[in-house]
Coordinates of C-alpha atoms and ligand atoms in Angstrom, one line a residue:
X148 CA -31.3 38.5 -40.2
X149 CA -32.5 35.3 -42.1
X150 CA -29.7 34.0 -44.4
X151 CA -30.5 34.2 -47.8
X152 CA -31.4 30.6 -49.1
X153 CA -28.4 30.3 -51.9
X154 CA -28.6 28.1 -54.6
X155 CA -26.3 27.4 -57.9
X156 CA -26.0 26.0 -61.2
X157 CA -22.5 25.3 -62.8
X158 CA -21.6 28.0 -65.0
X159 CA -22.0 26.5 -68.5
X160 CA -18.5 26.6 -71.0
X161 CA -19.6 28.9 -74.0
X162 CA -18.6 27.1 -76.6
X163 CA -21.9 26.1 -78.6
X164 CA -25.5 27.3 -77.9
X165 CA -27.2 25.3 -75.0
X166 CA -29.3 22.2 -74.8
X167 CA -31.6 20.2 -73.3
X168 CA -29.1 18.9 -70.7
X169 CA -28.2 22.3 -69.5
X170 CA -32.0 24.3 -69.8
X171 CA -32.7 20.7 -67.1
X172 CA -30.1 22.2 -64.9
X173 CA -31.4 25.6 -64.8
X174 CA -35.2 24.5 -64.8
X175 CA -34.4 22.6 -61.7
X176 CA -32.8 24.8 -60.1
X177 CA -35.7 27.2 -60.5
X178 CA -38.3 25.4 -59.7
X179 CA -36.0 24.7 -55.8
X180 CA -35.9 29.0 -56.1
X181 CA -39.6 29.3 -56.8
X182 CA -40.2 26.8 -54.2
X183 CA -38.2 28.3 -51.6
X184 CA -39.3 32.0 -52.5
X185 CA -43.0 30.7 -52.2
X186 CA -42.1 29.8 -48.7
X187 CA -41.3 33.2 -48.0
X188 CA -37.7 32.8 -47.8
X189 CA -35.1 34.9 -49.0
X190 CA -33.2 33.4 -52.3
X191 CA -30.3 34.2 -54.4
X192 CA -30.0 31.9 -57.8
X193 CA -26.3 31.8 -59.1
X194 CA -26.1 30.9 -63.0
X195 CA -23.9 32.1 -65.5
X196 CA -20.8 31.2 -68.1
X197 CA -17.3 29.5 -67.5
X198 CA -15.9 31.4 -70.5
X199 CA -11.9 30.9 -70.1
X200 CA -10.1 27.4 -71.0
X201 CA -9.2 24.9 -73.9
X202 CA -12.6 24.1 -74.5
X203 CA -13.7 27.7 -75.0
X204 CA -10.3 28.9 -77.1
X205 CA -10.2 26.1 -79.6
X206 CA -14.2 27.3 -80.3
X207 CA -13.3 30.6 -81.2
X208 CA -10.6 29.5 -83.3
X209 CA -12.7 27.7 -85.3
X210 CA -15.3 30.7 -85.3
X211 CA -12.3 32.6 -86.5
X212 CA -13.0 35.3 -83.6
X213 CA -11.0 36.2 -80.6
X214 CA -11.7 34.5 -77.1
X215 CA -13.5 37.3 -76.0
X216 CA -15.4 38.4 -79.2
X217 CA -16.4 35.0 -79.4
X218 CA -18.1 34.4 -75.7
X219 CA -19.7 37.9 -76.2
X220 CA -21.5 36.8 -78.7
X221 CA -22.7 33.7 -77.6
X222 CA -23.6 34.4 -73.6
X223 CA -27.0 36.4 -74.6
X224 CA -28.0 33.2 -75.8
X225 CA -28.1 31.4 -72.6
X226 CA -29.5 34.7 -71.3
X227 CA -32.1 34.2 -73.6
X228 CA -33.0 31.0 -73.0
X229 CA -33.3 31.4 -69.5
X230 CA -35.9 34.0 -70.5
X231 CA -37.5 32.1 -72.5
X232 CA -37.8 28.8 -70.2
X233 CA -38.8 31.5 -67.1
X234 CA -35.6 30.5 -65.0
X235 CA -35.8 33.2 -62.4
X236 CA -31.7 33.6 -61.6
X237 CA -31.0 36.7 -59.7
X238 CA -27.6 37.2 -60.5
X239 CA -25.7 35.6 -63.6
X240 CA -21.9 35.2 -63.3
X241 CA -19.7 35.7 -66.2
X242 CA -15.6 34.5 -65.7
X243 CA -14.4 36.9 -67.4
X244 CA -15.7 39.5 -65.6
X245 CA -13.1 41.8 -63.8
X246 CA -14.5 41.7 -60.5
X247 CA -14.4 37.7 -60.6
X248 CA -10.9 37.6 -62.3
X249 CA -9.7 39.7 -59.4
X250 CA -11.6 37.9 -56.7
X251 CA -9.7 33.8 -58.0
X252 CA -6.2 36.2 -57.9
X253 CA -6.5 36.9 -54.4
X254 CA -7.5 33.9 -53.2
X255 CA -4.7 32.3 -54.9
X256 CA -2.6 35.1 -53.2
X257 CA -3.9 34.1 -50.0
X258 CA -3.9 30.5 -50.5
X259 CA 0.2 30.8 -51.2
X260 CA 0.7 32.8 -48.7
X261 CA -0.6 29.7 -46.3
X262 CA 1.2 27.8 -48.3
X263 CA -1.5 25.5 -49.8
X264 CA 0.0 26.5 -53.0
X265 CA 3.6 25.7 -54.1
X266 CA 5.4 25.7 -57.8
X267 CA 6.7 22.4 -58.8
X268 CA 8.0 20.4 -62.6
X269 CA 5.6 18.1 -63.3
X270 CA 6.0 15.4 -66.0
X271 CA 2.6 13.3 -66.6
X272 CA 0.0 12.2 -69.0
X273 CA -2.2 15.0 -70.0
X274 CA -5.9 15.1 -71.7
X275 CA -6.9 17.8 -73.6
X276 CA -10.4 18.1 -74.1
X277 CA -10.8 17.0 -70.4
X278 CA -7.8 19.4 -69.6
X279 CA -6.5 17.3 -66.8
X280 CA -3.6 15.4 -65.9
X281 CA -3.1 11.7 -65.1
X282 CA -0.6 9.6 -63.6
X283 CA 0.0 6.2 -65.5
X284 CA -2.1 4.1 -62.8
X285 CA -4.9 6.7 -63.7
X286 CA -5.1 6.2 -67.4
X287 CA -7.3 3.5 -68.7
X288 CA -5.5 1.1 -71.5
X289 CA -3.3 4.0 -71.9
X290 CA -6.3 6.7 -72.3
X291 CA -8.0 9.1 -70.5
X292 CA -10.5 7.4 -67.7
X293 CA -13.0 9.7 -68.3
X294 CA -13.5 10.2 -71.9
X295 CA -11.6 7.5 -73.3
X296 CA -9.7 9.5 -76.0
X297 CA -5.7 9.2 -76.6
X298 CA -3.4 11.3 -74.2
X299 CA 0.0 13.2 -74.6
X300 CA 3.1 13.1 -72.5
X301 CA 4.1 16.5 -70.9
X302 CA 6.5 18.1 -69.0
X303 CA 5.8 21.7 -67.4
X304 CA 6.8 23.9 -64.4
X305 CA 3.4 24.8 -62.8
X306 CA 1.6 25.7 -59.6
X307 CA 0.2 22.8 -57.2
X308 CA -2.7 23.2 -55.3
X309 CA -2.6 20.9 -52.3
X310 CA -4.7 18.4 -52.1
X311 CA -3.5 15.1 -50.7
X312 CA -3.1 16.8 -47.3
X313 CA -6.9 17.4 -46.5
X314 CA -8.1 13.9 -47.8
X315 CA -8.7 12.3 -44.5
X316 CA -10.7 15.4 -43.4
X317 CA -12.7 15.2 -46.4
X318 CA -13.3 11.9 -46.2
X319 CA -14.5 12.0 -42.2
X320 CA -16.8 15.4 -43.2
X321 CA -18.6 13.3 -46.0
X322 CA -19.3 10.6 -43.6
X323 CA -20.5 12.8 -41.0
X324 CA -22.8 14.8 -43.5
X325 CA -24.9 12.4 -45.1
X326 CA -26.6 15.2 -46.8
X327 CA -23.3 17.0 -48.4
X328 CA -23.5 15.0 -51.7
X329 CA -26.9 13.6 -52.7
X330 CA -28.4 11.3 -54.0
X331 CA -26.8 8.7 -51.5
X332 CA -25.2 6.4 -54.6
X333 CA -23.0 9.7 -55.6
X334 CA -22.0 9.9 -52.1
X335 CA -21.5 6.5 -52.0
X336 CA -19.0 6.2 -54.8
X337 CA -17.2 9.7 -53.5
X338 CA -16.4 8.0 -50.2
X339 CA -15.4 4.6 -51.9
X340 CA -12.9 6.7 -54.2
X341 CA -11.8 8.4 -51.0
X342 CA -11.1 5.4 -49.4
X343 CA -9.1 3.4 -52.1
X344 CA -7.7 5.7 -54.1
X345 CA -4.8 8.5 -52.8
X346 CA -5.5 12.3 -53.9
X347 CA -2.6 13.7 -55.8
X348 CA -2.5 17.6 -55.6
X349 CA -3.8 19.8 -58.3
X350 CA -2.3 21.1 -61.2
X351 CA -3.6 24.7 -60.5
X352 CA -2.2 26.6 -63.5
X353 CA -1.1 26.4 -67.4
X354 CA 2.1 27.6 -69.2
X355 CA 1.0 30.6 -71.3
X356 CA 3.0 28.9 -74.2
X357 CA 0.4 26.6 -74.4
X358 CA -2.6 28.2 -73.5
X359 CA -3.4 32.2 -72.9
X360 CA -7.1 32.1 -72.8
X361 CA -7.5 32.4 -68.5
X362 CA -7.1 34.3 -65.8
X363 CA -2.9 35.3 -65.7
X364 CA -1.8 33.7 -62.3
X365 CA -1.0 36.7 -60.2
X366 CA 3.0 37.7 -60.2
X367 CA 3.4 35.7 -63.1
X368 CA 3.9 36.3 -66.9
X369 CA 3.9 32.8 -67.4
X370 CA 0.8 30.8 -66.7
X371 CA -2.4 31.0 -66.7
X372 CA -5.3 29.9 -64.5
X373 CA -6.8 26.1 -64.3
X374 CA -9.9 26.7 -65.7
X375 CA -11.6 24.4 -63.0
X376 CA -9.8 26.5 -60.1
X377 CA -11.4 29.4 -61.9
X378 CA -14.7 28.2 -62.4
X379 CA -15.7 26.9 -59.1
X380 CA -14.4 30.2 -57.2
X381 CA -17.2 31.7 -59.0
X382 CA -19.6 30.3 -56.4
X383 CA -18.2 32.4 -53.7
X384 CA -17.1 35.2 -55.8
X385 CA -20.4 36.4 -57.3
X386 CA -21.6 37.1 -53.9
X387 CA -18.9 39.6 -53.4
X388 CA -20.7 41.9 -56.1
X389 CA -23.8 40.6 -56.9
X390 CA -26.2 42.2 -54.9
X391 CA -25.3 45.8 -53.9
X392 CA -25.5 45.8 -49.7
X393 CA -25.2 42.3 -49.2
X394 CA -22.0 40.7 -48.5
X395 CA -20.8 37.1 -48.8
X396 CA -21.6 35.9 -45.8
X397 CA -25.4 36.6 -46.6
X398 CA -25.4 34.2 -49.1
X399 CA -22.5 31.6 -47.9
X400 CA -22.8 28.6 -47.7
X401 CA -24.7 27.7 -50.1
X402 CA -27.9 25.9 -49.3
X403 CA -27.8 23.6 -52.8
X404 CA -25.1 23.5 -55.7
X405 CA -26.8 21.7 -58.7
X406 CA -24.6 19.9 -60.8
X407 CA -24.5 16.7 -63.4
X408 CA -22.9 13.7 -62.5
X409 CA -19.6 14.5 -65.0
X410 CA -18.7 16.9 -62.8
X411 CA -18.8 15.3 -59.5
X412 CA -14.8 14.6 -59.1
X413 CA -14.4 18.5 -59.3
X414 CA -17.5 19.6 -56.8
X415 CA -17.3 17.0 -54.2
X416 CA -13.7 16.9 -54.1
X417 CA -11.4 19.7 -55.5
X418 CA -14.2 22.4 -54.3
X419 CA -14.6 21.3 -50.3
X420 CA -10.7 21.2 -49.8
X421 CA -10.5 24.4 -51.4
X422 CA -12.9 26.0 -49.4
X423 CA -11.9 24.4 -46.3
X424 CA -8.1 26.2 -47.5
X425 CA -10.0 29.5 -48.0
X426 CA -11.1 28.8 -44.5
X427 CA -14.9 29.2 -45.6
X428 CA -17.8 26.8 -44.7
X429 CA -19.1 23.9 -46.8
X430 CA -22.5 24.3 -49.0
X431 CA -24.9 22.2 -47.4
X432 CA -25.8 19.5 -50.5
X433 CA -24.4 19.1 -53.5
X434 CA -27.3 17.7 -55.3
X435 CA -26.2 15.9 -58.6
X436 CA -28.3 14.7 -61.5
X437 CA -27.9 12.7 -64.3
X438 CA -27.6 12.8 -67.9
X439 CA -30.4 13.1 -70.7
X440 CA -29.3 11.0 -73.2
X441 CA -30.9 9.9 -77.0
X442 CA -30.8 6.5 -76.7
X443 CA -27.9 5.3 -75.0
X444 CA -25.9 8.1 -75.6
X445 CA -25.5 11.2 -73.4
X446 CA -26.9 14.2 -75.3
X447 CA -23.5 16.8 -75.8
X448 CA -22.6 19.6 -78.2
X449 CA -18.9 17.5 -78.9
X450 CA -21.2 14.3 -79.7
X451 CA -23.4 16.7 -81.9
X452 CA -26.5 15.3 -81.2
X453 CA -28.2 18.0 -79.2
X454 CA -31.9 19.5 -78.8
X455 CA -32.6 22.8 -79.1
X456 CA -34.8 24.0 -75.8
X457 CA -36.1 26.8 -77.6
X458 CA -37.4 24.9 -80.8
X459 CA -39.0 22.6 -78.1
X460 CA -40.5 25.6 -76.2
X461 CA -41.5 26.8 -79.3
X462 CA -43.6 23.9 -80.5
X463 CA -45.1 22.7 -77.6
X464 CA -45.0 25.7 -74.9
X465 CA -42.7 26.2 -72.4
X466 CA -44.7 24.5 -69.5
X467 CA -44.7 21.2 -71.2
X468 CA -40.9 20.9 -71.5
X469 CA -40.4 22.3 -68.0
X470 CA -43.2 19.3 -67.2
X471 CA -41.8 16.7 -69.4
X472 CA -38.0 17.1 -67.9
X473 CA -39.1 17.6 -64.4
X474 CA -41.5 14.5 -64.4
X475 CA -39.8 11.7 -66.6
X476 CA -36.5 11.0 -64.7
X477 CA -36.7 10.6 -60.5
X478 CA -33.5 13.5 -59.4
X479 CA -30.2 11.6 -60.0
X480 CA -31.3 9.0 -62.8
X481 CA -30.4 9.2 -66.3
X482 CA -33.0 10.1 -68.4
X483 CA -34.1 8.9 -72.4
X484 CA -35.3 12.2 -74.3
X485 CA -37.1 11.5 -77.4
X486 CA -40.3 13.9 -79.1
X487 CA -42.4 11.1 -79.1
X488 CA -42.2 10.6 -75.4
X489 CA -42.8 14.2 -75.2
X490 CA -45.9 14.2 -77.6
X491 CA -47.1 11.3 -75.4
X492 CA -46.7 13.4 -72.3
X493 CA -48.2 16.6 -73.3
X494 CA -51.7 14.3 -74.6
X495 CA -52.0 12.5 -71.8
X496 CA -51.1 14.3 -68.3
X497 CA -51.3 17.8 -69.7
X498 CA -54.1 18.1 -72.8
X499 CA -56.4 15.2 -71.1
X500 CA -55.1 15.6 -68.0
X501 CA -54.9 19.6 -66.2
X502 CA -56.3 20.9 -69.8
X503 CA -59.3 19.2 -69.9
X504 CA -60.3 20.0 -66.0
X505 CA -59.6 23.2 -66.3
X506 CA -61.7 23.3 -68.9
X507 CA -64.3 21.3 -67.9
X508 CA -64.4 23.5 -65.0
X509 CA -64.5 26.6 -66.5
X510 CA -67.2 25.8 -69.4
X511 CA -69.2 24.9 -66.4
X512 CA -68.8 27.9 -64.7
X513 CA -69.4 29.5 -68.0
X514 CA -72.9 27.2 -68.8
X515 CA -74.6 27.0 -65.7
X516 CA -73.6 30.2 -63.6
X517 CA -73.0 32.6 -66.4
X518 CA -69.6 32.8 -65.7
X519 CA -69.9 33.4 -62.0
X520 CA -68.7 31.3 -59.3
X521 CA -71.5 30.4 -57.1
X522 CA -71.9 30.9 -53.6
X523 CA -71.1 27.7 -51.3
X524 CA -70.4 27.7 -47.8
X525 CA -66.8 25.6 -47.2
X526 CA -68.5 22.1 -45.5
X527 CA -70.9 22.1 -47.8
X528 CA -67.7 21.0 -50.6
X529 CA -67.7 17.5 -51.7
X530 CA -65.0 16.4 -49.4
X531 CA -64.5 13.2 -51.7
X532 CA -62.1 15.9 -53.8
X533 CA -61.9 18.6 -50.9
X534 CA -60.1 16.4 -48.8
X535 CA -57.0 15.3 -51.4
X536 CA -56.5 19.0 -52.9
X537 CA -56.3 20.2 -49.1
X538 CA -53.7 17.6 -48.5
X539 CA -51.5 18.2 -51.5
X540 CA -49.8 21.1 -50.0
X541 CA -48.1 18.8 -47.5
X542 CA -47.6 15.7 -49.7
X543 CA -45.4 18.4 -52.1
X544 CA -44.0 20.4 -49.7
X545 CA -42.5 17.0 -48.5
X546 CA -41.3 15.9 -51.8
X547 CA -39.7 19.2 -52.4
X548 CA -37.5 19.1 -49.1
X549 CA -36.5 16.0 -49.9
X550 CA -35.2 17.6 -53.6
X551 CA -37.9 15.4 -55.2
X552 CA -40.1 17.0 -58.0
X553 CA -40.8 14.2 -59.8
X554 CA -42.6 12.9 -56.8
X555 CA -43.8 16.2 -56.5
X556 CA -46.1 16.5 -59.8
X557 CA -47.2 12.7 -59.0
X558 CA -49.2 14.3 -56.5
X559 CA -50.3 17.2 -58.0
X560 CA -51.3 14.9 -60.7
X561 CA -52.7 12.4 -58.5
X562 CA -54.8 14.9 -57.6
X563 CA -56.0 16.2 -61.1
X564 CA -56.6 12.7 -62.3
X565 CA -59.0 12.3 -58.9
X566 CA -60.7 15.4 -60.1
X567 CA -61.2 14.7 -63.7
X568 CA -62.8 11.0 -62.3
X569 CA -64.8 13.2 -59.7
X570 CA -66.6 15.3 -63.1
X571 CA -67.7 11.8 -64.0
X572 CA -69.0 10.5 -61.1
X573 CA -71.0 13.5 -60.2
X574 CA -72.3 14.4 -63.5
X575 CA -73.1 17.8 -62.9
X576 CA -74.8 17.6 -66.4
X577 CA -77.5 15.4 -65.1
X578 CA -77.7 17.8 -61.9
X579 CA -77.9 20.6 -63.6
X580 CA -81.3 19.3 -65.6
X581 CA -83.0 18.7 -61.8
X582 CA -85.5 21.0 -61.8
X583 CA -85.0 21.6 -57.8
X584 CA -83.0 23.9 -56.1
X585 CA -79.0 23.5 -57.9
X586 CA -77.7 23.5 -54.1
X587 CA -75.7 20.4 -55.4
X588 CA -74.5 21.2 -58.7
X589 CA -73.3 24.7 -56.8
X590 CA -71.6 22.2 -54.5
X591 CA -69.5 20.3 -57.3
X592 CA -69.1 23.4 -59.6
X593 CA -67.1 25.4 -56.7
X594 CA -65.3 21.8 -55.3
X595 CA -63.7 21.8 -58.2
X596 CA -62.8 25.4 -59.0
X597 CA -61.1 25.5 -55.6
X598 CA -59.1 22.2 -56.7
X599 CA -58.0 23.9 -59.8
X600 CA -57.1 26.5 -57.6
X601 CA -55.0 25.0 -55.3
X602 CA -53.2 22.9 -58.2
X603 CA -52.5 26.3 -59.5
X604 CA -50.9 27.9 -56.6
X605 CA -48.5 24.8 -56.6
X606 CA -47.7 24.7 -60.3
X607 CA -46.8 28.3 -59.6
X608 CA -43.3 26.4 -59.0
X609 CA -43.4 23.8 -61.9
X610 CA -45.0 25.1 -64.4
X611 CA -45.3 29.2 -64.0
X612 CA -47.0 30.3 -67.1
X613 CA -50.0 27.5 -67.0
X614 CA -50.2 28.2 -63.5
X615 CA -50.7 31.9 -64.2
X616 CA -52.7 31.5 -66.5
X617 CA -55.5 29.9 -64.5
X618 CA -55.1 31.7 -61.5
X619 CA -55.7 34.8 -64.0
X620 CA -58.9 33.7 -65.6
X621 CA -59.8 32.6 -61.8
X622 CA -59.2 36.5 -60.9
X623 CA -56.5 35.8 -58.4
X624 CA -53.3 37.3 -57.8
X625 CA -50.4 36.1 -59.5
X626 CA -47.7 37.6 -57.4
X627 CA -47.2 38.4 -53.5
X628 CA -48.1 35.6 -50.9
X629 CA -50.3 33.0 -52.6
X630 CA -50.0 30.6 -49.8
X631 CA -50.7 32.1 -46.1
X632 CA -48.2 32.1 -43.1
X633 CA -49.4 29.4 -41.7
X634 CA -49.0 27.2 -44.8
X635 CA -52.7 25.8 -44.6
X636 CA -54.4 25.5 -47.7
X637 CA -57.8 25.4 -46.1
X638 CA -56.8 29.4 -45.6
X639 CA -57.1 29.9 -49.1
X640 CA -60.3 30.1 -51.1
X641 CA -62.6 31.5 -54.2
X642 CA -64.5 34.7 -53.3
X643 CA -68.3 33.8 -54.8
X644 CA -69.2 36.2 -57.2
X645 CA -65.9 36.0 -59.0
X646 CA -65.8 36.2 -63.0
X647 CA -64.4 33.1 -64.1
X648 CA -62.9 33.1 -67.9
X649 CA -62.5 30.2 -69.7
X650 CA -59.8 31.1 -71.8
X651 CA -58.3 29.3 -74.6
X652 CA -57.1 25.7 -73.9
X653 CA -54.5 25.5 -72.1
X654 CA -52.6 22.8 -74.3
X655 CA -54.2 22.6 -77.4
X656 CA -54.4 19.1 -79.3
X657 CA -51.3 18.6 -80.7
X658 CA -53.0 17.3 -84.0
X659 CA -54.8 21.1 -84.1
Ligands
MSP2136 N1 -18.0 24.6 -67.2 C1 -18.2 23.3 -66.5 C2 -18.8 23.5 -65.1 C3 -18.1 24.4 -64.2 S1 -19.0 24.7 -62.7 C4 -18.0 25.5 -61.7 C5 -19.0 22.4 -67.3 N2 -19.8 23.0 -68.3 S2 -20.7 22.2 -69.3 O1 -21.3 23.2 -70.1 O2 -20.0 21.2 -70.0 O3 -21.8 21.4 -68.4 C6 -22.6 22.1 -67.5 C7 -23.6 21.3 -66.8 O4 -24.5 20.8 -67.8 C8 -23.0 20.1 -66.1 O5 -23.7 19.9 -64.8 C9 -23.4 18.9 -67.0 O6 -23.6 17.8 -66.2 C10 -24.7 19.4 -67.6 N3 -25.0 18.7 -68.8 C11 -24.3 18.7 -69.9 N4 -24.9 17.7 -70.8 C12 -25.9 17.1 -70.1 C13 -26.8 16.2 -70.4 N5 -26.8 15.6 -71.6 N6 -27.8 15.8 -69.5 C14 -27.8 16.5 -68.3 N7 -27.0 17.4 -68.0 C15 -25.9 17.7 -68.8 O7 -19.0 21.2 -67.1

């Protein structure tokens, strides 16, 4: 049976509503699921909540709600977002769900029972809001390294996850898997940490005195789950109950684990020597993007200068933020978000840009054929535009393997740009004034329905409700196999005699 292509988000804390940063994660991620599923393939998307933890506790304090009143109420809104931005997920993942809270006991059940667990006092340098510990080499000027903020002394009995042990094996797998972490500059600075610096093991559990909101460690009334051990199980745990019939194996490995690049330490080295201890295979590529940031500053709820996705979505339609975050930053780059740039966008690639052709297209259709698409036989297409829309299957196809959307849409809009010029040099408003036979005009007319078709198909992927939306007023099917077996694109055409509709513009002027 063909393994299910498996691919995950990390499971976003609940303690404010999401934002721009996170809806990138999940739009990603979708658009790899929509790509693979448009390939035929069978795909499972993992998204969900990392609900226990400091982080998470302090938040509902302050909402003056319990832990678990608190995440209750705020999970439907990433549910709704995901809705609302058409992220496809097949199975979301909550933490404090029973079946996943039994699932991290047992492995840590099993992993002391092969004694990759042991309970040792540990004095050392502890950060709260990054809830880890650092040894005095670690700290930076006496802070934390990673967020820079002060750091307090502490001395605990706790459970150790053993780390330093499998360093050299991680280090070798890395370097023979040069597609485990991508891009190659995160890999890059994963293997230099791994050769200069020594792994210490992992502090794998919290005294209950100072923190009850987790998972309680099993046989113990005194700690309480890591919330990073927690959290990354919940990669191999959904698949355990997520889809009734299947079992883990059908989805593990994963194929791609999307994650940002604050979270790299925890993916590309706490998760692989935990696996390799749970005696389970690696994911094939950790793919890792950057950070959205408003000026120089990375966008984050404890900064508090976030964007709403859904006032975005709202304003301008889903398809041009899905557009706007999948197109402005290369996979792996940082990224500036500001309205403006958006407002730019959405004028230029997507109102002048697809708009306008399709609706050149379709007011032609509408003017000269009454709305019918002509009859033309396939050679007799202008191959000037025939020949790029035929080839853009390929040319995206190759981008996406290579995790590349971005380059992607280039070619897409490559090709939309080539068409809009092609209106202009052929004039079919002059043509359609020749008084003889409108062989020619039928000829340009049905050229360029069949490149907005084939632009369509694609953005099925990117952009799913603008693609729908012309492949509806085209009379084509939206669902089922839109690209054939065989993965030509010269396969696929217009039937003549189809009822085109023009439709409202796609992206109306922004100044409308
Ligand atoms: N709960 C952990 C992840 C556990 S996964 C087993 C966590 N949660 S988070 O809500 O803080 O972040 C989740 C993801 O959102 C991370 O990949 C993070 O990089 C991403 N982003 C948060 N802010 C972001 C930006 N400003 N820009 C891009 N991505 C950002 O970490």
């Amino acid at each position: 049976m063909t393994k299910t292509y498996y691919l995950t988000t990390p499971i976003y804390y609940v303690n404010g509503k999401p934002h721009i940063g996170h809806a990138y994660t999940n739009i990603l991620c979708d658009t790899l699921a929509r790509y693979h599923r448009m390939l035929g393939e069978p795909v499972c998307f993992l998204t969900g909540t990392d609900e226990h933890g400091t982080k998470v506790a302090k938040a509902a304090l302050a909402a003056g709600k319990t832990p678990q009143a608190y995440v209750d109420a705020l999970v439907p809104h990433f549910k709704e977002l995901w809705r609302v931005l058409g992220v496809t997920y097949d199975f979301f993942i909550r933490t404090t769900d029973e079946r996943h809270k039994q699932y991290v006991r047992s492995v840590l059940t099993d992993l002391e029972a092969k004694k990759e667990i042991y309970k040792a006092s540990y004095q050392g340098w502890y950060c709260t809001p990054c809830e880890s510990f650092w040894t005095e080499l670690q700290l930076k000027d006496g802070k934390c390294p990673d967020c820079h903020r002060g750091v307090d002394q502490i001395e605990e009995e706790n459970y150790f996850f053993k780390l330093a042990h499998h360093q050299a094996w991680l280090l070798d797998y890395i370097e023979k898997h040069e597609d485990f972490i991508r891009p190659a500059h995160r890999r890059n600075e994963v293997l230099g940490f791994l050769r200069h610096e020594t792994l210490e093991d992992l502090c794998i559990t919290r005294p209950q005195s100072r923190l009850r909101w987790g998972i309680e460690y099993p046989n113990s009334k005194d700690h309480v789950v890591y919330v990073w051990f927690d959290a990354l199980l919940n990669y191999t745990s959904a698949p355990h109950f997520a889809i009734e019939g299947k079992k883990e194996t059908d989805f593990w490995p994963a194929d791609v684990q999307l994650l940002g690049k604050d979270i790299v330490r925890q993916h590309a080295i706490y998760w692989p020597i935990m696996l390799k201890a749970m005696g389970l295979p690696m994911p094939r590529t950790l793919l890792v993007h950057g950070w959205w940031k408003i000026g120089e500053t990375k966008m984050s709820k404890s900064l508090g200068n976030v964007v709403n996705p859904t006032e975005i979505a709202a304003k301008y339609g889903v398809d041009a933020l899905r557009y706007f975050l999948l197109n402005e930053v290369t996979l792996g780059m940082d990224g500036t978000y500001s309205e403006d740039l958006l407002m730019e966008r959405y004028s230029s690639d997507l109102a002048n840009g697809l708009g306008n052709l399709w609706h050149r297209t379709a007011s032609m259709i509408e003017k000269y054929f009454d709305g019918i698409l002509p009859q033309v036989e396939f050679p007799q297409l202008k191959q000037s535009l025939m020949g790029p829309s035929m080839g853009l299957l390929d040319l995206v196809w190759g981008n996406m393997e290579q995790y590349d959307p971005r380059g992607a849409l280039a070619e897409v809009w490559q090709v939309i740009q080539r068409a809009n010029q092609f209106v202009e040099e052929n004039k079919p408003w002059v043509l359609a004034k020749d008084p003889a036979p409108k062989t020619d005009l039928e000829s340009v007319i049905v050229t360029l329905a069949e490149t907005v078709f084939r632009v369509a198909v694609i953005l099925m992927i990117f952009m799913p409700d603008t693609a729908k939306k012309i492949l509806q007023r085209l009379n084509q099917p939206t669902i089922g196999k839109l690209i054939p077996n065989s993965g030509q694109f010269s396969e696929i055409h217009l039937v003549p005699g189809t009822r085109i509709e023009k439709g409202e513009p796609l992206f109306p002027r922004l100044d409308d």
